[in-house]
mmCIF file of C-alpha atoms in Angstrom:
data_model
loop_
_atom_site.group_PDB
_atom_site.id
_atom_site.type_symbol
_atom_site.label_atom_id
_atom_site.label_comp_id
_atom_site.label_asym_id
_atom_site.label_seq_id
_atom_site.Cartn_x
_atom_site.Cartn_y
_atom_site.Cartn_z
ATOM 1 C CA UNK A 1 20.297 16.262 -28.708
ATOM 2 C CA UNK A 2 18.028 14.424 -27.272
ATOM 3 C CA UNK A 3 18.775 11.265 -24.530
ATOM 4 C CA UNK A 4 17.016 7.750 -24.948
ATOM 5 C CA UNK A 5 16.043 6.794 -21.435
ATOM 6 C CA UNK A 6 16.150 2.812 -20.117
ATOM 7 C CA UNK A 7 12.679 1.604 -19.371
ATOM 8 C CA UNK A 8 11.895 1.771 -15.585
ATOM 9 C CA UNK A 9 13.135 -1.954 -13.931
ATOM 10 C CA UNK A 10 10.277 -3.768 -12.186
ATOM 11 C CA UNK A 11 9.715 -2.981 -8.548
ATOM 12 C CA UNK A 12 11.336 -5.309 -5.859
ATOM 13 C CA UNK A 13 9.441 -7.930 -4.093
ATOM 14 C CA UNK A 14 9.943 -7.547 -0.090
ATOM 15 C CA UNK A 15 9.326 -10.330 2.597
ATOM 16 C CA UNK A 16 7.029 -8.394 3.834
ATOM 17 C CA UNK A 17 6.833 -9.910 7.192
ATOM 18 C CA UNK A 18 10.318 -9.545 7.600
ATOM 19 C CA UNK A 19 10.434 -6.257 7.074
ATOM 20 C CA UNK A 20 7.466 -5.736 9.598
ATOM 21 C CA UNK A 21 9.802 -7.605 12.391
ATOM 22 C CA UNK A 22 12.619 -5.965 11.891
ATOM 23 C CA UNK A 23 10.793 -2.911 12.317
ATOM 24 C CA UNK A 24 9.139 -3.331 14.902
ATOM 25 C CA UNK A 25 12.164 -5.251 16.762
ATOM 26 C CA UNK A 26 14.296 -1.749 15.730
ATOM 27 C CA UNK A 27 11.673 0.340 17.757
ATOM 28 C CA UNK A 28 11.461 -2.287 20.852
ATOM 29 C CA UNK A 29 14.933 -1.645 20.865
ATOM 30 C CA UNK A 30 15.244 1.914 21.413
ATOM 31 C CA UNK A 31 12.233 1.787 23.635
ATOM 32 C CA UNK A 32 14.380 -0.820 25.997
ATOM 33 C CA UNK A 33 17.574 2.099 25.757
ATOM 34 C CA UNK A 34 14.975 5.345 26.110
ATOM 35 C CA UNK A 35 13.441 3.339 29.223
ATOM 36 C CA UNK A 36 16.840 2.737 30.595
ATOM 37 C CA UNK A 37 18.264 6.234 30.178
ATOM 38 C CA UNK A 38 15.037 7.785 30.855
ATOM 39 C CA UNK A 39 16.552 10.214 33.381
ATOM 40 C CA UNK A 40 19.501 11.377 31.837
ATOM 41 C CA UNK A 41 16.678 12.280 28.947
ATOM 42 C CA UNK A 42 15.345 15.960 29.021
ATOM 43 C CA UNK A 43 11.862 16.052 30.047
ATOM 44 C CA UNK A 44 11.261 17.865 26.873
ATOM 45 C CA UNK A 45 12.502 14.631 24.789
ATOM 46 C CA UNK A 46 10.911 12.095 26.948
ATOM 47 C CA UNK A 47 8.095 12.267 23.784
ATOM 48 C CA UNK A 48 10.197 10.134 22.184
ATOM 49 C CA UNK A 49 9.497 6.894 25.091
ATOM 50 C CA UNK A 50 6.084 7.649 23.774
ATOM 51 C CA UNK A 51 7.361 7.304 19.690
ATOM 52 C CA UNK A 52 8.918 4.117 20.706
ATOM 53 C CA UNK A 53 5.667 2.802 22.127
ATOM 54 C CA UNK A 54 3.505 4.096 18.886
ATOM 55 C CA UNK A 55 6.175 2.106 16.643
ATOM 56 C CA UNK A 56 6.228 -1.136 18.748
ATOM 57 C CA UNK A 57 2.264 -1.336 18.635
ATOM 58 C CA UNK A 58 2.469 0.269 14.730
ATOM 59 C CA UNK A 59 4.263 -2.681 13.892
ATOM 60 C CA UNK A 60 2.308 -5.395 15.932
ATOM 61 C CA UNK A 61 -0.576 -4.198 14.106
ATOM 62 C CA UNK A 62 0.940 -4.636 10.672
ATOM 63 C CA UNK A 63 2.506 -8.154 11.870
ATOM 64 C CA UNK A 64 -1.414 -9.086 12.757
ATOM 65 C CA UNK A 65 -2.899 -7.197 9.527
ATOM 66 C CA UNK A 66 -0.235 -8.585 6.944
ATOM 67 C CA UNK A 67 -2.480 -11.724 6.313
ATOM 68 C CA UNK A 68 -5.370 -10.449 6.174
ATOM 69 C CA UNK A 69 -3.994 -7.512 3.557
ATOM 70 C CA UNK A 70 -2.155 -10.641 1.088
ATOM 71 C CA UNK A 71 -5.200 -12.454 0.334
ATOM 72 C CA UNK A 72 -7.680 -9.527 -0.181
ATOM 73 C CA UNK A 73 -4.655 -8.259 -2.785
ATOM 74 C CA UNK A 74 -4.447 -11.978 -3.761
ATOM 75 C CA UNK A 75 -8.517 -12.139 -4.278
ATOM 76 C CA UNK A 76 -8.320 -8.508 -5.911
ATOM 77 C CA UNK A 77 -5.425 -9.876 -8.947
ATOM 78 C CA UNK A 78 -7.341 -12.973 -9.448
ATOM 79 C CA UNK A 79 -10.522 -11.421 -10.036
ATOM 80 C CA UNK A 80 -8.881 -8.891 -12.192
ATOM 81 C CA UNK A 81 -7.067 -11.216 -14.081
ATOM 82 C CA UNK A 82 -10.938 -13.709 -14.797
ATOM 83 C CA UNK A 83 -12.677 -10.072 -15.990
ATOM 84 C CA UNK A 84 -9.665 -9.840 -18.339
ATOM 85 C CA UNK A 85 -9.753 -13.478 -19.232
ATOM 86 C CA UNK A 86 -13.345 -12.586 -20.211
ATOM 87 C CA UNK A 87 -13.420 -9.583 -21.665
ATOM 88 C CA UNK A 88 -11.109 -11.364 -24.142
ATOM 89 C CA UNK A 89 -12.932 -14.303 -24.935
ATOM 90 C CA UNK A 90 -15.907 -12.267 -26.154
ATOM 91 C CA UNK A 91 -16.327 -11.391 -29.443
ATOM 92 C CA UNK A 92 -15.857 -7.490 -30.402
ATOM 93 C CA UNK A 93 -19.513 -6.420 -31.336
ATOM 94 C CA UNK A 94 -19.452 -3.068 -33.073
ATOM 95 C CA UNK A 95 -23.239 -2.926 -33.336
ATOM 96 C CA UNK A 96 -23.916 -0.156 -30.077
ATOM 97 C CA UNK A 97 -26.980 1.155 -30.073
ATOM 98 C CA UNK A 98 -25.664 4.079 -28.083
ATOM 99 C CA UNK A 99 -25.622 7.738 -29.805
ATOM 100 C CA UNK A 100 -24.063 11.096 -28.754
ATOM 101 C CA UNK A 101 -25.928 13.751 -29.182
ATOM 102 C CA UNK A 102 -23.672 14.673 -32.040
ATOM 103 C CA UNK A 103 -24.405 12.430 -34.030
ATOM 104 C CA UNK A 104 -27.953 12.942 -33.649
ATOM 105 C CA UNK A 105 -28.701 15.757 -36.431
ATOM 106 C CA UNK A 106 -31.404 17.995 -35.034
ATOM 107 C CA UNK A 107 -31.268 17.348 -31.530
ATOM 108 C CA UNK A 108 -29.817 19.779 -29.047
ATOM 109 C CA UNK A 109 -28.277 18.987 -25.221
ATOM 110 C CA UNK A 110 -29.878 22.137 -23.906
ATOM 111 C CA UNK A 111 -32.659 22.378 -22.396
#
């Protein structure tokens, strides 16, 4: 028997600078709360001050790089989209002048 399965849905569009500050707020958060209870933290967790710190400056980072990453994907789907646009507005030529060696009779690919 078999099961007929539902095309996949699109993927969800993000605010993706929203996302980035929300993150980033989240770990400037628990950095403010691992600072303040620093000393009731084991010294073998205090690593986690130091994961805090990584995810406050991860997330800068993305905040400054967001930009930047948009319009290069932005440039990248409209150059895609003019080689498509021109690909179809030439005609289909069937006349190629290239042939395998296969189709050559008496020729050989060794050497």
């Amino acid at each position: 028997m078999t099961r007929s399965q539902r095309p996949a849905p699109p993927p969800l569009e993000a605010n993706d600078r929203r996302v980035t500050i929300v993150g980033t707020v989240a770990w400037a958060v628990a950095l403010i709360v691992a600072l303040a209870l620093r000393e009731q933290i084991p010294a073998s967790s205090r690593w986690w001050i130091l994961t805090c710190v990584a995810g406050v400056c991860m997330g800068l980072f993305a905040l400054w790089y967001l930009p930047y990453f948009k319009r290069a994907r932005a440039r990248k789907a409209r150059r895609r989209a003019e080689a498509r646009a021109a690909a179809a507005a030439q005609p289909c030529s069937s006349d190629s002048k290239t042939v395998s060696s296969t189709e050559t009779p008496g020729t050989s690919t060794r050497s």
